[in-house]
Coordinates of N, CA and C in Angstrom, one line a residue:
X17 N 97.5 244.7 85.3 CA 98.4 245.6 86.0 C 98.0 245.7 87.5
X18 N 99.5 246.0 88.7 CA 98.7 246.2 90.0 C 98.4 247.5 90.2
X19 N 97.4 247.7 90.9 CA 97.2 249.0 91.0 C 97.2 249.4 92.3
X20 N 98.1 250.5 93.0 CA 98.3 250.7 94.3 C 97.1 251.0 94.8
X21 N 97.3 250.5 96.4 CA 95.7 250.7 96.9 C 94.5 249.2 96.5
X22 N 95.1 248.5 96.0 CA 94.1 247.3 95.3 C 94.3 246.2 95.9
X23 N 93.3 245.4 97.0 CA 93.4 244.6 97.6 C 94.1 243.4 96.7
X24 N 94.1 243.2 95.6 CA 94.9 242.0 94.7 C 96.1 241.8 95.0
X25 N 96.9 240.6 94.3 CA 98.3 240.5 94.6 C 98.8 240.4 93.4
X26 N 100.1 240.7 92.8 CA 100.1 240.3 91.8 C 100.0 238.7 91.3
X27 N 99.7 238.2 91.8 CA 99.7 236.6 91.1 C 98.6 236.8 90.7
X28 N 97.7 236.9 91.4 CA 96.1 237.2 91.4 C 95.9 237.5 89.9
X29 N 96.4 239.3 90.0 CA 96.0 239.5 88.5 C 97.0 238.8 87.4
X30 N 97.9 238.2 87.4 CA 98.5 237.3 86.7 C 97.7 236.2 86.2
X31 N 96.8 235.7 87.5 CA 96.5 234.1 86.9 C 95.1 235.0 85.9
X32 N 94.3 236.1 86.4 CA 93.2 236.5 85.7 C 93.3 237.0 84.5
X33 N 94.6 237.6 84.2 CA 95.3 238.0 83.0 C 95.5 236.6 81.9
X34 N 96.0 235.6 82.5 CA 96.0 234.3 81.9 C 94.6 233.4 81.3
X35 N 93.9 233.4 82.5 CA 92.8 233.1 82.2 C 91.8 234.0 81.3
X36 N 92.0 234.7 81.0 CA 91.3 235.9 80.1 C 91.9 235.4 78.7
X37 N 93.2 235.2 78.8 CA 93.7 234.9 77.4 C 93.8 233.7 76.9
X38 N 93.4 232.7 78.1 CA 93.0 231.6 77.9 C 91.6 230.9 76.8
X39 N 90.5 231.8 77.7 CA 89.4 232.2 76.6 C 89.1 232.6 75.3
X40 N 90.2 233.4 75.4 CA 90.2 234.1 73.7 C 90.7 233.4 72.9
X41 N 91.6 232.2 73.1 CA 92.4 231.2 72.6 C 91.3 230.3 72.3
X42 N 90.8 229.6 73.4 CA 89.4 229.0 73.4 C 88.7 229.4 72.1
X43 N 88.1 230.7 72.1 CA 87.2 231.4 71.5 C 87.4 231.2 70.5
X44 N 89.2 231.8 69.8 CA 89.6 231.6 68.1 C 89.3 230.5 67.8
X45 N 90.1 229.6 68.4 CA 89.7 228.0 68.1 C 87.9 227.6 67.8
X46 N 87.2 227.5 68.6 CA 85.5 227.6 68.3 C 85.2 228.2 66.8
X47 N 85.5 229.6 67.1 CA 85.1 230.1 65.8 C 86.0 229.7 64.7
X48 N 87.4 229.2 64.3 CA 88.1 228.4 63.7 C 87.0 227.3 62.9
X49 N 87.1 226.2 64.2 CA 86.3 225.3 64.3 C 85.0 225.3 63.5
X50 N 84.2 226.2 63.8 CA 83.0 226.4 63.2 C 82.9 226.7 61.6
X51 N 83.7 227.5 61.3 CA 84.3 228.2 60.1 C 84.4 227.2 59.0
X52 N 85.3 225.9 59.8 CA 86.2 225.0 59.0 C 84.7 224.3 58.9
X53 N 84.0 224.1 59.6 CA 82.8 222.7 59.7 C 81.6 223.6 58.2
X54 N 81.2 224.8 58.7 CA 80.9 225.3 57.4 C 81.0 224.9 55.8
X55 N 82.1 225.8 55.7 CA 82.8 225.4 54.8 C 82.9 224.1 54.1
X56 N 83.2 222.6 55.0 CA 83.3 221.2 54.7 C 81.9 221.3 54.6
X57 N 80.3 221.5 55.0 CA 79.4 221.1 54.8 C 78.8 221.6 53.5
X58 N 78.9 223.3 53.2 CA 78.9 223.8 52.1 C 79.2 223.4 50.9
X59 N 80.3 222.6 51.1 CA 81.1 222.0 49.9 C 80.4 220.6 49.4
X60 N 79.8 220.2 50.5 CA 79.1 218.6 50.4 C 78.2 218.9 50.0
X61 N 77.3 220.1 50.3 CA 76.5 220.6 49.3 C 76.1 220.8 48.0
X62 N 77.2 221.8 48.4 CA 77.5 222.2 46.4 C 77.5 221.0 45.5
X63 N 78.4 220.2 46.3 CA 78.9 218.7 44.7 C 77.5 218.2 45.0
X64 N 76.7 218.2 45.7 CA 76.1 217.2 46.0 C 74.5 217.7 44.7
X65 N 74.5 219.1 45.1 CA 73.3 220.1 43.8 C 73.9 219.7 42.7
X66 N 75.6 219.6 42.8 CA 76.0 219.9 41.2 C 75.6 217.9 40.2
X67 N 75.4 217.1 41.5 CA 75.2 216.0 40.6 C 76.3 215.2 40.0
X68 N 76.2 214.4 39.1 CA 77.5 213.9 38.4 C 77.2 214.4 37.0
X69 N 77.9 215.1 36.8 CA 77.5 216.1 35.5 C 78.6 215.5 34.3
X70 N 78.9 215.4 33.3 CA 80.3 214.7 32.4 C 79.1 215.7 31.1
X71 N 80.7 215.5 29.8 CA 80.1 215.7 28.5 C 80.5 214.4 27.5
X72 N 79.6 213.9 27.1 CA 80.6 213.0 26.7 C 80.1 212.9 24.8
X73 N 81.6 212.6 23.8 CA 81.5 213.0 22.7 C 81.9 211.7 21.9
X74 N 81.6 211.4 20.5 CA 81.7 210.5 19.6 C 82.5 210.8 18.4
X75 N 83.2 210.3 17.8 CA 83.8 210.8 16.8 C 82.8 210.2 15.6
X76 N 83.0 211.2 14.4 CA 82.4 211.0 13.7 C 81.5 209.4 12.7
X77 N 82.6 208.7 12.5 CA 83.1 208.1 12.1 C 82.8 206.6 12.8
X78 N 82.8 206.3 14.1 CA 82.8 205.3 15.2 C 81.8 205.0 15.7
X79 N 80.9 204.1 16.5 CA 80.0 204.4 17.4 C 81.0 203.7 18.5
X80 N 80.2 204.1 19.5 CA 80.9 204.0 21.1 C 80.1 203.8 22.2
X81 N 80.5 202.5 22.9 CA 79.5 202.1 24.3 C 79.5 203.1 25.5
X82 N 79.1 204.2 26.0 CA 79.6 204.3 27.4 C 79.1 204.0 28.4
X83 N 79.5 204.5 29.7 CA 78.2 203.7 31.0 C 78.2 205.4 31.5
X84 N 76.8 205.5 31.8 CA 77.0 206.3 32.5 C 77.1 206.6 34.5
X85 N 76.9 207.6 34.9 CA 77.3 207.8 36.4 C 76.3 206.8 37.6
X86 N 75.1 206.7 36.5 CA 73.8 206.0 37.0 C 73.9 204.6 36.5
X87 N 74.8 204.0 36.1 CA 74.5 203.0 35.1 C 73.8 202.4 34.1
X88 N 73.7 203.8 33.3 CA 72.9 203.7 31.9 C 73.7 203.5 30.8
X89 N 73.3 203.3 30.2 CA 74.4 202.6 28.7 C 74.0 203.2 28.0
X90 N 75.0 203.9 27.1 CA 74.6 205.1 25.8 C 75.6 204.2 24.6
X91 N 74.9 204.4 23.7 CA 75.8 203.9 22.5 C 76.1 205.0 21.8
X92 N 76.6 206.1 21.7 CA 76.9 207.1 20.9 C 77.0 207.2 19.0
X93 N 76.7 207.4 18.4 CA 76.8 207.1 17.0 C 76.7 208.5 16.0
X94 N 77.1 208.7 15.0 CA 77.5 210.0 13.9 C 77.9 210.7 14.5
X95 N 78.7 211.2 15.6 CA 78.7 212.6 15.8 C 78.1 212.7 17.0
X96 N 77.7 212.2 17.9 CA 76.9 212.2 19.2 C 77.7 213.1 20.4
X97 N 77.0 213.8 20.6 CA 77.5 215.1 21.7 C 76.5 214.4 22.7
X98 N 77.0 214.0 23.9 CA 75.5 214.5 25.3 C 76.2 214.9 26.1
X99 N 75.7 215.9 27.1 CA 75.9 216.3 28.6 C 75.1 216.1 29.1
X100 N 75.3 215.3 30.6 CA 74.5 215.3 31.4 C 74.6 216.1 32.9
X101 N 73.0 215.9 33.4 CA 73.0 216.8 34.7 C 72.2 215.6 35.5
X102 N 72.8 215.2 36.4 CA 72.1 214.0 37.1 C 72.2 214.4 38.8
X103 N 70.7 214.9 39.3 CA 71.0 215.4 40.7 C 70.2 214.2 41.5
X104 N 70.0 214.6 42.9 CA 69.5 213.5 43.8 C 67.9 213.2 42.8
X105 N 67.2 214.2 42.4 CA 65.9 213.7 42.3 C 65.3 213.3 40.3
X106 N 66.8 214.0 40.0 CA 66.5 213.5 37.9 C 67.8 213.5 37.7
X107 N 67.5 212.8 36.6 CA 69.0 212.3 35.7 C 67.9 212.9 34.5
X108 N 69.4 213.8 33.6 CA 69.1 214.3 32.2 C 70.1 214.9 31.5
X109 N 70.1 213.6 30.3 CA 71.1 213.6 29.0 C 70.5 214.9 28.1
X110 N 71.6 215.8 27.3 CA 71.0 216.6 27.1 C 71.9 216.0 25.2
X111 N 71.1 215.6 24.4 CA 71.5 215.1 23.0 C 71.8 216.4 22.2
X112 N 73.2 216.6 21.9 CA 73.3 218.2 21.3 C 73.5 218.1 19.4
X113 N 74.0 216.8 19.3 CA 74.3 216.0 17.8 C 74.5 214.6 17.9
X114 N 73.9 214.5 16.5 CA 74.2 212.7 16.0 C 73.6 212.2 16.8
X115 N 72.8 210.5 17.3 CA 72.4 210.0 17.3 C 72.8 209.2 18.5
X116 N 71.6 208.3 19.6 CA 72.4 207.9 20.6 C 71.5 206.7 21.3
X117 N 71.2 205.7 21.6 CA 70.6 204.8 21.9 C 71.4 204.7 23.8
X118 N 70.1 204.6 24.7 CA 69.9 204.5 25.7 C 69.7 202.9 26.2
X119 N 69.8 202.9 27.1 CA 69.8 201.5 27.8 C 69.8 201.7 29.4
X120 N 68.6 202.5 30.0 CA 68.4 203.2 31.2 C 68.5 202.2 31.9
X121 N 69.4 202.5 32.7 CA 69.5 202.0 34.5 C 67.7 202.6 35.6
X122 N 67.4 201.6 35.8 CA 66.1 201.3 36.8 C 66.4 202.5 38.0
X123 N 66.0 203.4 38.0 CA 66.1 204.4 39.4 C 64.3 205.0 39.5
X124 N 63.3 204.7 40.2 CA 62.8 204.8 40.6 C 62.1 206.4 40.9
X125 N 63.2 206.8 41.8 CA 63.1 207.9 42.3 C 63.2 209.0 41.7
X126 N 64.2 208.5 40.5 CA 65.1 209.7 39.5 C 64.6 209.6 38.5
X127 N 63.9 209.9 38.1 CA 63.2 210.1 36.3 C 64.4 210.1 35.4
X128 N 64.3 209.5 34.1 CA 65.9 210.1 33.3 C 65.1 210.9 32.0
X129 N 65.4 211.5 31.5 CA 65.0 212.3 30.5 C 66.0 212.8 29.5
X130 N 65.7 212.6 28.4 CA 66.7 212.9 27.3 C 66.3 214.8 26.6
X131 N 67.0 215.0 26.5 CA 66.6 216.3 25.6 C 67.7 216.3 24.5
X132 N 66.8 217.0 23.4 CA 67.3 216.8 22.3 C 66.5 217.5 20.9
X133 N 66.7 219.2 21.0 CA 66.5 219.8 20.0 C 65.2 219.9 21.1
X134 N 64.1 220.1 20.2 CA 62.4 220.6 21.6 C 62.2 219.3 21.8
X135 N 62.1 218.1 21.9 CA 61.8 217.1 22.2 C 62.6 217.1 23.7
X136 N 61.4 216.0 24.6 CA 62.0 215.7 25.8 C 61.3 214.1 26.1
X137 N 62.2 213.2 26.1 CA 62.1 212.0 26.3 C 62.3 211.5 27.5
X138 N 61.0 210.8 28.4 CA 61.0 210.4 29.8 C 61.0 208.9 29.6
X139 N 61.8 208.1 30.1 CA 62.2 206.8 29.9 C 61.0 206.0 30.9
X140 N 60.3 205.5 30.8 CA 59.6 204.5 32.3 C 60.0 203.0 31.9
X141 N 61.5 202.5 32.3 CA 61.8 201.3 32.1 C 62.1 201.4 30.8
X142 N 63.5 201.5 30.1 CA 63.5 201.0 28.6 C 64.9 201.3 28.0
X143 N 64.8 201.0 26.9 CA 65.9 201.1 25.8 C 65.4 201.8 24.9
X144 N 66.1 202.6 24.1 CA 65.3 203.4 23.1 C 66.7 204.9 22.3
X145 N 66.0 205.0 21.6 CA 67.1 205.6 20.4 C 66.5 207.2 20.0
X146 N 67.2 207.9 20.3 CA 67.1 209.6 20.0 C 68.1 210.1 18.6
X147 N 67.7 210.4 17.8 CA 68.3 210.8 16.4 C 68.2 212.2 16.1
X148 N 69.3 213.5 15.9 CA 68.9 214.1 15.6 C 69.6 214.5 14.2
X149 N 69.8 213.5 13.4 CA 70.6 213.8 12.3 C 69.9 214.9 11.0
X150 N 68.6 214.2 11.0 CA 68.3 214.9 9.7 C 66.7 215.3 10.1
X151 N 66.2 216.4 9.9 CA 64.7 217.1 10.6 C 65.0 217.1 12.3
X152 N 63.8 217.2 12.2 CA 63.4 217.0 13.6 C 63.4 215.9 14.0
X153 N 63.7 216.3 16.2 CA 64.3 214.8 16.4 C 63.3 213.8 16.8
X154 N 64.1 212.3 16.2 CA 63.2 211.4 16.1 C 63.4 210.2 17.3
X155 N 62.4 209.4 17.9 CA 62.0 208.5 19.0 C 62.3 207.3 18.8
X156 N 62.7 206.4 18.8 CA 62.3 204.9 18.3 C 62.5 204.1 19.4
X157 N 61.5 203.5 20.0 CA 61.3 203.2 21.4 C 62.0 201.7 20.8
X158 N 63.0 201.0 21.4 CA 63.2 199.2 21.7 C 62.4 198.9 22.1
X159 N 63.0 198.7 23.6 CA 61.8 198.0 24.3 C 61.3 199.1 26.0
X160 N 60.0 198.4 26.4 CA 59.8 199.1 27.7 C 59.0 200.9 26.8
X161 N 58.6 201.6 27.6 CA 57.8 202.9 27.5 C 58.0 203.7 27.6
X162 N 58.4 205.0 26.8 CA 59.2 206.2 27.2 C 57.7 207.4 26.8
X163 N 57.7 208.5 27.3 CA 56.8 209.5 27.1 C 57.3 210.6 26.5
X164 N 57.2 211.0 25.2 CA 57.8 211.9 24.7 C 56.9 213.5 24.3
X165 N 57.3 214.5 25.0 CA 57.1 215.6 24.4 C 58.0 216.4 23.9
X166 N 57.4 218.1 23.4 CA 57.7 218.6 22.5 C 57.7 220.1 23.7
X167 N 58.9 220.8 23.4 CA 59.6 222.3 24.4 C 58.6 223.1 23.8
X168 N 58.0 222.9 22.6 CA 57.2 223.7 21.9 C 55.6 223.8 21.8
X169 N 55.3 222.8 22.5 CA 53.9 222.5 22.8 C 53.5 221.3 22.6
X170 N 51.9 221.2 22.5 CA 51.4 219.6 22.3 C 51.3 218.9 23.3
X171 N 50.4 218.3 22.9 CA 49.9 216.5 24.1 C 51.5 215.9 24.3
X172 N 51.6 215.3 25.5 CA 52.8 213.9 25.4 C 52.0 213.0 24.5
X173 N 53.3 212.0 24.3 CA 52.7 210.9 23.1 C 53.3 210.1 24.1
X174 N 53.1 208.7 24.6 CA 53.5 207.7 25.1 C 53.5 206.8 23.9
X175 N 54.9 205.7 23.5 CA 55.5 205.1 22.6 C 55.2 203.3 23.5
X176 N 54.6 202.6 23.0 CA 55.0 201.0 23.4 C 56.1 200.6 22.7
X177 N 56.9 199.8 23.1 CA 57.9 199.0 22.1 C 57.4 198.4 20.7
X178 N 58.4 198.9 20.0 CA 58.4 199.2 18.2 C 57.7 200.3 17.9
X179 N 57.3 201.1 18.6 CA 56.8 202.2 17.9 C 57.9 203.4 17.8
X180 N 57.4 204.6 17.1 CA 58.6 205.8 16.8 C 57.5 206.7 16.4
X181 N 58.4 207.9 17.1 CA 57.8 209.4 16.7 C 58.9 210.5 16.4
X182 N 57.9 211.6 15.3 CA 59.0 212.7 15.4 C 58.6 213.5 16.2
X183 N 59.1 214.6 16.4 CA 59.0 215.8 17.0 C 59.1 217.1 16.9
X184 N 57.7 217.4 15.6 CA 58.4 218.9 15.5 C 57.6 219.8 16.5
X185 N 57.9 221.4 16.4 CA 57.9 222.0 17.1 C 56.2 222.3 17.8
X186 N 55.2 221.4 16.6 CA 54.1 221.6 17.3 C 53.4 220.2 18.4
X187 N 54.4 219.4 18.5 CA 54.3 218.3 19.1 C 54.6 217.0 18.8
X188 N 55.1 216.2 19.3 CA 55.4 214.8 18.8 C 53.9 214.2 18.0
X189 N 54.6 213.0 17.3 CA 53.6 212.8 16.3 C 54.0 210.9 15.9
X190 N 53.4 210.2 15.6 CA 53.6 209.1 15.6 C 53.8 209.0 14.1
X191 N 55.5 208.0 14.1 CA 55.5 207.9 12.5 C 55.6 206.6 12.5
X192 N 55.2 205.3 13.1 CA 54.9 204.3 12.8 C 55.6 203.0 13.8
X193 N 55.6 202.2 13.3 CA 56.9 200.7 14.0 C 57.6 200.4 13.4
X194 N 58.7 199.9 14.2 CA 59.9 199.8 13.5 C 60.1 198.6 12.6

């Protein structure tokens, strides 16, 4: 506004009126901008903790090849339920039923581990078969080395190829070669 007595003219306070709301225009935008960049990074986040996570199921009846996100190969068989949780630093099949043979993709970085009833199976290079049809669940290493413990206690057992272990709740336990 002009104010009588105020050396200004009105253009003056016109253009400073403009330029003032030029700013705040400026400003929304920035903080817009910022908001939106948040958000897009938050989000790359989020997927990025949440991993490639799937459930994936077998019908009773069938067995079934799948690949997984990592390129591991599951053969599914009786009834085979798994979910997995695979983030930057582990991959882990979680065996809920029936029976499932692994064929681990080589990741270095990413340990893969099976769970399955108290047993937890850590793959170092290998193929190998998780059963949880009847007792407690059982190991049967193919080939290559997996380390298996128990949620319930006990030593790990390390398995060489043809060997097998169960797993009850007081620790894995070696039941022989295949």
């Amino acid at each position: 506004a002009y104010a009588v007595g105020s050396s200004m003219s009105p253009a003056r306070v016109e253009a400073m009126a403009r330029a003032k709301n030029e700013k705040s225009v400026k400003a929304r935008w920035g903080f817009a901008t910022a908001a939106a960049l948040v958000l897009v990074v938050g989000g790359a986040l989020y997927m990025q903790s949440r991993g490639d996570d799937m459930q994936l199921a077998q019908s009773p009846k069938a067995s079934e090849e799948q690949q997984l996100a990592d390129g591991t190969k599951v053969i599914l068989t009786d009834g085979a339920k798994i979910e997995t949780q695979f983030t930057t630093g582990r991959r882990v099949a979680i065996l809920t039923s029936g029976a499932a043979r692994f064929e681990v993709a080589h990741d270095a970085s990413r340990p893969f581990t099976v769970i399955a009833g108290r047993s937890e199976t850590t793959a170092l290079g290998t193929v190998f078969e998780v059963d949880l049809r009847n007792g407690p669940p059982r190991v049967r290493l193919v080939s290559g080395r997996v380390e298996v413990r128990s949620s319930g206690g006990g030593a790990a057992l390390r398995l060489e190829a043809g060997q097998s272990a169960e797993v009850p709740a007081d620790g894995p336990k070696m039941t022989g070669m295949m």
